[in-house]
Coordinates of C-alpha atoms in Angstrom, one line a residue:
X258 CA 0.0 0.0 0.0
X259 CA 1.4 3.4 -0.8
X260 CA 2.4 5.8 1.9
X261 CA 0.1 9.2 1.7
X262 CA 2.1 12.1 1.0
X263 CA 1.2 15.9 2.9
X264 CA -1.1 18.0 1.1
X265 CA -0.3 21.6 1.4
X266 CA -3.2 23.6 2.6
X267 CA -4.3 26.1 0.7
X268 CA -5.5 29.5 2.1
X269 CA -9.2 30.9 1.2
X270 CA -8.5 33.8 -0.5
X271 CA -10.9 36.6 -1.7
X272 CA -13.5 36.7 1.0
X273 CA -12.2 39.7 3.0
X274 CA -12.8 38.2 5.9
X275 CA -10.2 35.5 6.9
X276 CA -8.3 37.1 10.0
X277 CA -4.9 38.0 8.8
X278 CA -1.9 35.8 11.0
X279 CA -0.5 37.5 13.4
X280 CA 3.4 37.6 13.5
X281 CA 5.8 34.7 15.2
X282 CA 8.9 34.3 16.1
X283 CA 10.3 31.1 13.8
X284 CA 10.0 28.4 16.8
X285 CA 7.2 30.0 18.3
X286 CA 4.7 26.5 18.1
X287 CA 1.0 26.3 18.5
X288 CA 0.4 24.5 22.0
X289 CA -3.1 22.9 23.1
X290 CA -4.0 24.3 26.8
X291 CA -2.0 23.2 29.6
X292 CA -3.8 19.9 30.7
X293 CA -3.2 18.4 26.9
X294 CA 0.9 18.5 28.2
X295 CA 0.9 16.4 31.6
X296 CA 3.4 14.3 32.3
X297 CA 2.6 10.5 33.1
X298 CA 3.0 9.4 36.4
X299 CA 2.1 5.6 36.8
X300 CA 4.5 4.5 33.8
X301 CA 3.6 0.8 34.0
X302 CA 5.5 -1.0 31.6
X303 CA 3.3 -3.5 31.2
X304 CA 1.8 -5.8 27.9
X305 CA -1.4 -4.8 27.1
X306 CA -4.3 -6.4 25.1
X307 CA -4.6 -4.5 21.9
X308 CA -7.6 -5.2 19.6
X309 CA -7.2 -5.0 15.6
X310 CA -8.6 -1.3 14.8
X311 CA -11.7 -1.5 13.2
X312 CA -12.1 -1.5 9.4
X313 CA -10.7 1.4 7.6
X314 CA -13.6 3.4 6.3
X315 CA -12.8 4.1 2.5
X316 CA -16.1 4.1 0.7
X317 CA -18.1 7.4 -0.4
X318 CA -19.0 9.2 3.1
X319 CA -22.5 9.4 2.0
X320 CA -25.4 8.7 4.7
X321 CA -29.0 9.5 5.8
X322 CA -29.8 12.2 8.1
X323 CA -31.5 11.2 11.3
X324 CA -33.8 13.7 10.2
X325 CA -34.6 12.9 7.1
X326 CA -38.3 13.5 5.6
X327 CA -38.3 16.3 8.3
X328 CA -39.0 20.2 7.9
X329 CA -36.8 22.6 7.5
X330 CA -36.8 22.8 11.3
X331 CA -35.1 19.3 11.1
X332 CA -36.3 18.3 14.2
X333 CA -38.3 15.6 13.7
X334 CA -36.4 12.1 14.5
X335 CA -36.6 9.6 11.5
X336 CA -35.6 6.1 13.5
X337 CA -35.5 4.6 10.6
X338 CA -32.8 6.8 9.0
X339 CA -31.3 7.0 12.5
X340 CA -30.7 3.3 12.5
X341 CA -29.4 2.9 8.9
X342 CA -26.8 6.1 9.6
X343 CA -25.8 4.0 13.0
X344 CA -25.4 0.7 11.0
X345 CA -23.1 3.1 8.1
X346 CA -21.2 4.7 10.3
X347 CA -20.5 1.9 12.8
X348 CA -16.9 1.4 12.3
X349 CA -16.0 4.9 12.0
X350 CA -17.7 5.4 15.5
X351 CA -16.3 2.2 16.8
X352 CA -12.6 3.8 15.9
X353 CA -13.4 7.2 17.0
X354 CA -14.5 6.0 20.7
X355 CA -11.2 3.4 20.7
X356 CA -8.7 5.7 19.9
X357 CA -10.2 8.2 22.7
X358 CA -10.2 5.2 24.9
X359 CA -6.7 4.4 24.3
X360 CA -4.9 7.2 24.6
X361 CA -6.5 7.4 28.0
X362 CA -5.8 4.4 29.2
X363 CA -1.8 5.6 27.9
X364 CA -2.3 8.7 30.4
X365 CA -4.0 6.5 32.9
X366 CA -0.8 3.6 33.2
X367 CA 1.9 5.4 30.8
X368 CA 2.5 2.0 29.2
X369 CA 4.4 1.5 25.8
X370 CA 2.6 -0.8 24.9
X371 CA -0.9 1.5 24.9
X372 CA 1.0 4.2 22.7
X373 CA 2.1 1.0 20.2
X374 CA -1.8 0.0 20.1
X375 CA -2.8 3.6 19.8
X376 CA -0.5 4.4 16.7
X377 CA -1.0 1.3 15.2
X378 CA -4.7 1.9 14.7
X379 CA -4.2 5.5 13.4
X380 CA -1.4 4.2 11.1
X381 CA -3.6 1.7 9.7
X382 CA -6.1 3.7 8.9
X383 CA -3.6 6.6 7.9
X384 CA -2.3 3.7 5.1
X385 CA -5.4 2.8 3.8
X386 CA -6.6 6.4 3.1
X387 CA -9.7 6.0 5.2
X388 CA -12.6 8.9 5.9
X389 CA -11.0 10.3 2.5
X390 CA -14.0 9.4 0.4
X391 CA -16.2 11.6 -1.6
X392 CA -18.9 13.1 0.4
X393 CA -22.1 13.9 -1.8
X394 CA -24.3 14.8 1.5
X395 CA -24.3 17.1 4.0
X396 CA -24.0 14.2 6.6
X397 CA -20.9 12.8 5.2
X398 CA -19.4 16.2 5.3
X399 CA -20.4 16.3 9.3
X400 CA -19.2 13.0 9.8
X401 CA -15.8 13.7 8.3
X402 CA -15.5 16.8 11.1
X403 CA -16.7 15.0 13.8
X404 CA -14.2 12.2 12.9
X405 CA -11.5 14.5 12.6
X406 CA -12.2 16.4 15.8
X407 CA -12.1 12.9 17.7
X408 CA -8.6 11.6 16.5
X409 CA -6.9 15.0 16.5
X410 CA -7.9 15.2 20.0
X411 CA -6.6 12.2 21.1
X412 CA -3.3 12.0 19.0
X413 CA -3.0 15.9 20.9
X414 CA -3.1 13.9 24.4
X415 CA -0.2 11.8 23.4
X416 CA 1.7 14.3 21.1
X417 CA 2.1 17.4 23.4
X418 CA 2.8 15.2 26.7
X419 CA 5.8 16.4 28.5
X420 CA 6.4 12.4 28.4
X421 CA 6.5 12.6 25.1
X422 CA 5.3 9.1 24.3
X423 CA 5.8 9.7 20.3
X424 CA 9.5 10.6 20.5
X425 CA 10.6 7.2 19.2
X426 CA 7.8 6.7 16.7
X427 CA 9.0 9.3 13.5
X428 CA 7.7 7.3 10.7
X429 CA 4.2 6.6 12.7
X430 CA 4.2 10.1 13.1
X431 CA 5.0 11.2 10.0
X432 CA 1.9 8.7 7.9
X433 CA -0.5 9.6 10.7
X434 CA 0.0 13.3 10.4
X435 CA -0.3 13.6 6.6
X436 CA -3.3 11.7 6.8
X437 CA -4.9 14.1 9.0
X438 CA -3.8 17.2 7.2
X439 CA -5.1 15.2 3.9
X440 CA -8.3 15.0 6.0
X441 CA -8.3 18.7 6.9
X442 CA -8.0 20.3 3.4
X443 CA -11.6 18.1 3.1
X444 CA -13.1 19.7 5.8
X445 CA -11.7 23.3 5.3
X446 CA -13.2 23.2 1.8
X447 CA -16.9 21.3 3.1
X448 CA -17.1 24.0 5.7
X449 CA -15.9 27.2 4.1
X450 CA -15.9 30.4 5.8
X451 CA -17.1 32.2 3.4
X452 CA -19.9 30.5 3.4
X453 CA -23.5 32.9 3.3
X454 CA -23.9 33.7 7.2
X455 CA -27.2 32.0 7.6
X456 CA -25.9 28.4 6.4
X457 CA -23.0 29.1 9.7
X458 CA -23.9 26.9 12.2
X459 CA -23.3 24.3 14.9
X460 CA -21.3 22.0 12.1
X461 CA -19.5 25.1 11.0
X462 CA -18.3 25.7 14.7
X463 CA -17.5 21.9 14.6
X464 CA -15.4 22.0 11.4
X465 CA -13.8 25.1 13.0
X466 CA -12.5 23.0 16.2
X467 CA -11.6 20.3 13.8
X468 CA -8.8 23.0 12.1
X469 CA -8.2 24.4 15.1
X470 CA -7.0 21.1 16.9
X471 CA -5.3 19.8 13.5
X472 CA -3.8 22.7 12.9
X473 CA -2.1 22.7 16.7
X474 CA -1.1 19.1 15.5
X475 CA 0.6 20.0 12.9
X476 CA 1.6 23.5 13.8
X477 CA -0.5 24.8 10.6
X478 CA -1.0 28.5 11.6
X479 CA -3.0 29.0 8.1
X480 CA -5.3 25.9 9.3
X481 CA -5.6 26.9 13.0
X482 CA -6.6 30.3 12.0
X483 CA -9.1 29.5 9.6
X484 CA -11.1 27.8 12.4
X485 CA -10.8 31.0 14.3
X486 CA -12.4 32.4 12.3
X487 CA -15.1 30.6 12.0
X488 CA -15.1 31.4 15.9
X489 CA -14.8 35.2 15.1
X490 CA -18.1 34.7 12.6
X491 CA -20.5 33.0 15.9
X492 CA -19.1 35.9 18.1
X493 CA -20.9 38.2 15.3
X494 CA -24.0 36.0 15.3
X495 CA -24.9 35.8 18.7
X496 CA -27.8 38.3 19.9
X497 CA -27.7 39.7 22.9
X498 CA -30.2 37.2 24.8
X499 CA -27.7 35.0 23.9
X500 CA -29.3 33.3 21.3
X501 CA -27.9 31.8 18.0
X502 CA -30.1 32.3 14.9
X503 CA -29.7 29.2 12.9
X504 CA -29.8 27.0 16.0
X505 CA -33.1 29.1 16.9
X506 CA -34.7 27.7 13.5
X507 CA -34.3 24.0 15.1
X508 CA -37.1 24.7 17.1
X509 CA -38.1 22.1 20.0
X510 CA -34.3 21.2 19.6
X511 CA -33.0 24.6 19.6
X512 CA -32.1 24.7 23.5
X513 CA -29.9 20.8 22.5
X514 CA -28.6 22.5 19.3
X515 CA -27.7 25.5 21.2
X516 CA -25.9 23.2 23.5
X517 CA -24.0 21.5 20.8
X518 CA -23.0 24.6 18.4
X519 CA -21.4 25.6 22.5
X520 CA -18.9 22.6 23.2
X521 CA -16.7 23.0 20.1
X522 CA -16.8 26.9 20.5
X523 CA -15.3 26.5 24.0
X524 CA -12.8 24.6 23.1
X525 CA -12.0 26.9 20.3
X526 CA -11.8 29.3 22.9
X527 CA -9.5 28.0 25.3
X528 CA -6.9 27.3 22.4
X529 CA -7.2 30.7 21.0
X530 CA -6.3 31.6 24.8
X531 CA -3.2 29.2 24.6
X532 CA -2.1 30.7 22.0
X533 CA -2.4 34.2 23.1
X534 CA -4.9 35.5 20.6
X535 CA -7.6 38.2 21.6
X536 CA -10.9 35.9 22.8
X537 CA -13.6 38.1 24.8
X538 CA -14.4 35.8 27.8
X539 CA -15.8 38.8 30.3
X540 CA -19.4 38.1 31.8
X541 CA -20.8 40.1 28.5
X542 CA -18.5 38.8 25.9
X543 CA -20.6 36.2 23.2
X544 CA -19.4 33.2 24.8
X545 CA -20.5 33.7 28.5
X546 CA -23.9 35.1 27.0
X547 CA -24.1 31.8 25.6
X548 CA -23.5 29.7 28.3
X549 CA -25.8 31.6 30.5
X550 CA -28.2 31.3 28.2
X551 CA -27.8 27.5 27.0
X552 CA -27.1 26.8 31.1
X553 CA -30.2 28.8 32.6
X554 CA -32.4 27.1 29.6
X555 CA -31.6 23.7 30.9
X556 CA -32.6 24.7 34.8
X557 CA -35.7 26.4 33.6
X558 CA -36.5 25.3 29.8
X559 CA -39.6 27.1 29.4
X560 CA -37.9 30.4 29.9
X561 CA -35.8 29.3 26.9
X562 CA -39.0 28.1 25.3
X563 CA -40.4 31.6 25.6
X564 CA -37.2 33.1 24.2
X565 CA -37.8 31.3 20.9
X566 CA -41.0 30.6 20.5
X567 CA -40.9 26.5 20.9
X568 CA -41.7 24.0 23.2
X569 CA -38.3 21.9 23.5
X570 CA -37.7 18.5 23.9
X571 CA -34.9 18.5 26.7
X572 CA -32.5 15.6 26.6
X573 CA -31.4 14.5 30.4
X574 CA -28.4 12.9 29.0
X575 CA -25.6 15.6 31.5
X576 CA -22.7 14.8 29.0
X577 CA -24.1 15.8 26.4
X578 CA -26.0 18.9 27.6
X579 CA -23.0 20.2 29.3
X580 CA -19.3 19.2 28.1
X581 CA -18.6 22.9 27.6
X582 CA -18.3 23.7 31.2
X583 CA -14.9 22.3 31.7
X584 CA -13.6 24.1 29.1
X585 CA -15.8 27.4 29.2
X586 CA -15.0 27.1 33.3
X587 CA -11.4 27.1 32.3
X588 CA -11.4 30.6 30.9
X589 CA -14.2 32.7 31.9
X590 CA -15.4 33.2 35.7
X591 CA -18.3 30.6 35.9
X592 CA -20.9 31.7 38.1
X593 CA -22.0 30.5 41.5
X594 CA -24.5 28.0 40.3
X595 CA -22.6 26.7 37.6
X596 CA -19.6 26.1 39.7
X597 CA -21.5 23.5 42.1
X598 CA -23.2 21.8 38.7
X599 CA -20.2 21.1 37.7
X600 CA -18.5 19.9 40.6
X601 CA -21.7 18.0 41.2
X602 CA -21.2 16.4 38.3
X603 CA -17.7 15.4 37.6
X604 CA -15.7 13.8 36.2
X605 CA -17.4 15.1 32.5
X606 CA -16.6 13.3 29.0
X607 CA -16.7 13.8 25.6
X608 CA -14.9 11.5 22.7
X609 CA -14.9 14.5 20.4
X610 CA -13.3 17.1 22.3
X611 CA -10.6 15.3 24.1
X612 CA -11.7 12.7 26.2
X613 CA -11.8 13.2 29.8
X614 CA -12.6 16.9 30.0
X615 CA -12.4 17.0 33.8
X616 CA -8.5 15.6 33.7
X617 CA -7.5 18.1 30.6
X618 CA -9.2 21.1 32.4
X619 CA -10.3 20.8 35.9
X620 CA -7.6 20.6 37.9
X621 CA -4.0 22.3 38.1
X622 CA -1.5 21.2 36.3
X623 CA 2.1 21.0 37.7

């Protein structure tokens, strides 16, 4: 099988409104926050079981919506659709929550043999081209993202470790990191930001952390900074109630799409803070007025109903509703009440934004 060589990004040009770089010294590095760099402490150097990765995914990225036959609200569920887009995307899911699981068991025990497993998956997959396909519907194009936001995540874990687990793994590195810039000049084109503003929405702001985490992988300043953008377009969008348009038009699933368009953005957030670039996070900036806003809608949702007209259908699933606060908490003074939530509620998860939030951002690093 032939090795995949680096694509060079290429920059969007003509749209006026890509933030121009600012200027680095020549070994100035993009850096994930400081939790993505601890050091392992356990360092068992013991065998581990390590599972074949699942089956590269190299067919078309073409699937049904879960909403499919739906309004232009699209929130209707379809389980129909729902179950044929599981059954499709099974074995990219089934690779996305293994590699997360991986690399944290690596942090957890700091065993070799957990960063052989973990790089032997990615390289396999890196090898065979996989989530490269064509993507004819907007659901391949999201799953693409998504996919990309989970690995570049985890490979960050391993990758910017003061351990530094990969030092002795060049050529691993070198396959897995051209595959995931091949996969990021996909994305960067699917999710353009020059896209009309009303079509910028929850999967743009997920495309956006998918650059800006592959872009710290690969120290892509061009990459990194087109997903700030992307950041810079919702900080234009948001109202003052706190309230994003085109997750408004979801209507009984605004207050969960609200919640969803949020957890990418804070991540966004707290690596544009890493990195020392101008993010608003005062009690009136856009991203605390929409926390409050997604935060107070889930303690009281019929105040959120009356803000946009809509009865919502409220999931009770507390991962999902509220991975942001780790990060958000990380960078902007969280309020009273969200403060005991989340230490109510710890340790807090998500497979697309790093893993185990509460380790990467809840407690002091040495």
């Amino acid at each position: 099988m032939s090795r995949i060589r680096p694509i060079l990004l290429l920059l969007l040009a003509g749209t006026g409104t890509l933030l121009q770089p600012r200027c680095f010294a020549a070994n100035d590095s993009l850096v994930a926050p400081q939790g993505f760099s601890s050091s392992i402490h356990s360092n068992q150097r013991t065998s581990s079981d390590c599972e074949n990765a699942p089956e590269p995914f190299t067919g078309a990225l073409n699937f049904p919506s879960k909403y499919e036959g739906s309004g232009s609200s699209r929130d209707e569920l379809n389980v129909d659709a729902e179950r044929r887009y599981k059954d499709a995307t099974s074995s990219i899911s089934s690779f996305e929550i293994g590699i997360a699981s991986l690399s944290s068991r690596y942090i957890q025990r700091g065993s070799d043999a957990d960063v052989g497993c973990v790089l032997s998956w990615l390289d396999d997959w890196a090898e065979h081209g996989a989530l490269l396909g064509k993507a004819e519907t907007h659901t391949g194009k999201s799953v693409r993202k998504w996919a990309l936001a989970a690995i570049s995540t985890s490979y960050l874990r391993l990758q910017q470790s003061r351990s530094a687990p990969l030092e002795k793994h060049a050529s691993e590195r070198s396959r897995i990191e051209a595959w995931l810039r091949a996969i990021a000049v996909k994305v960067a084109a699917e999710w353009p930001v020059d896209a009309p503003i009303n079509k910028i929405n929850n999967h743009f702001y997920w495309a956006a952390w998918s650059l800006v985490s592959t872009g710290t992988v690969l120290n892509d300043r061009a990459m990194f900074n087109q997903g700030l953008e992307i950041y810079r377009i919702f900080e234009r969008q948001i109202t003052t109630d706190g309230l994003l348009p085109n997750e408004v038009g979801r209507r009984s699933r605004a207050l969960g799409y609200h919640a969803y368009a949020l957890a990418p953005l804070a991540m966004i957030a707290t690596f544009a803070v890493a990195n020392g670039e101008a993010v608003d996070t005062g009690p009136k900036s856009p991203i605390s007025r929409l926390a409050k806003t997604v935060f107070d809608g889930f303690q009281a949702p019929a105040g959120f109903a009356g803000l946009v007209g809509s009865k919502q259908e409220v999931s009770t699933n507390v991962a999902t509703n509220f991975s942001w606060l780790e990060p958000y908490c990380s960078i902007a003074a969280c309020d009273a009440s969200m403060t005991e939530f989340l230490q109510r509620n710890r340790p807090f998860k998500s497979t697309r934004l790093g893993g185990d939030l509460t380790t990467l951002f809840g407690t002091k690093q040495p």
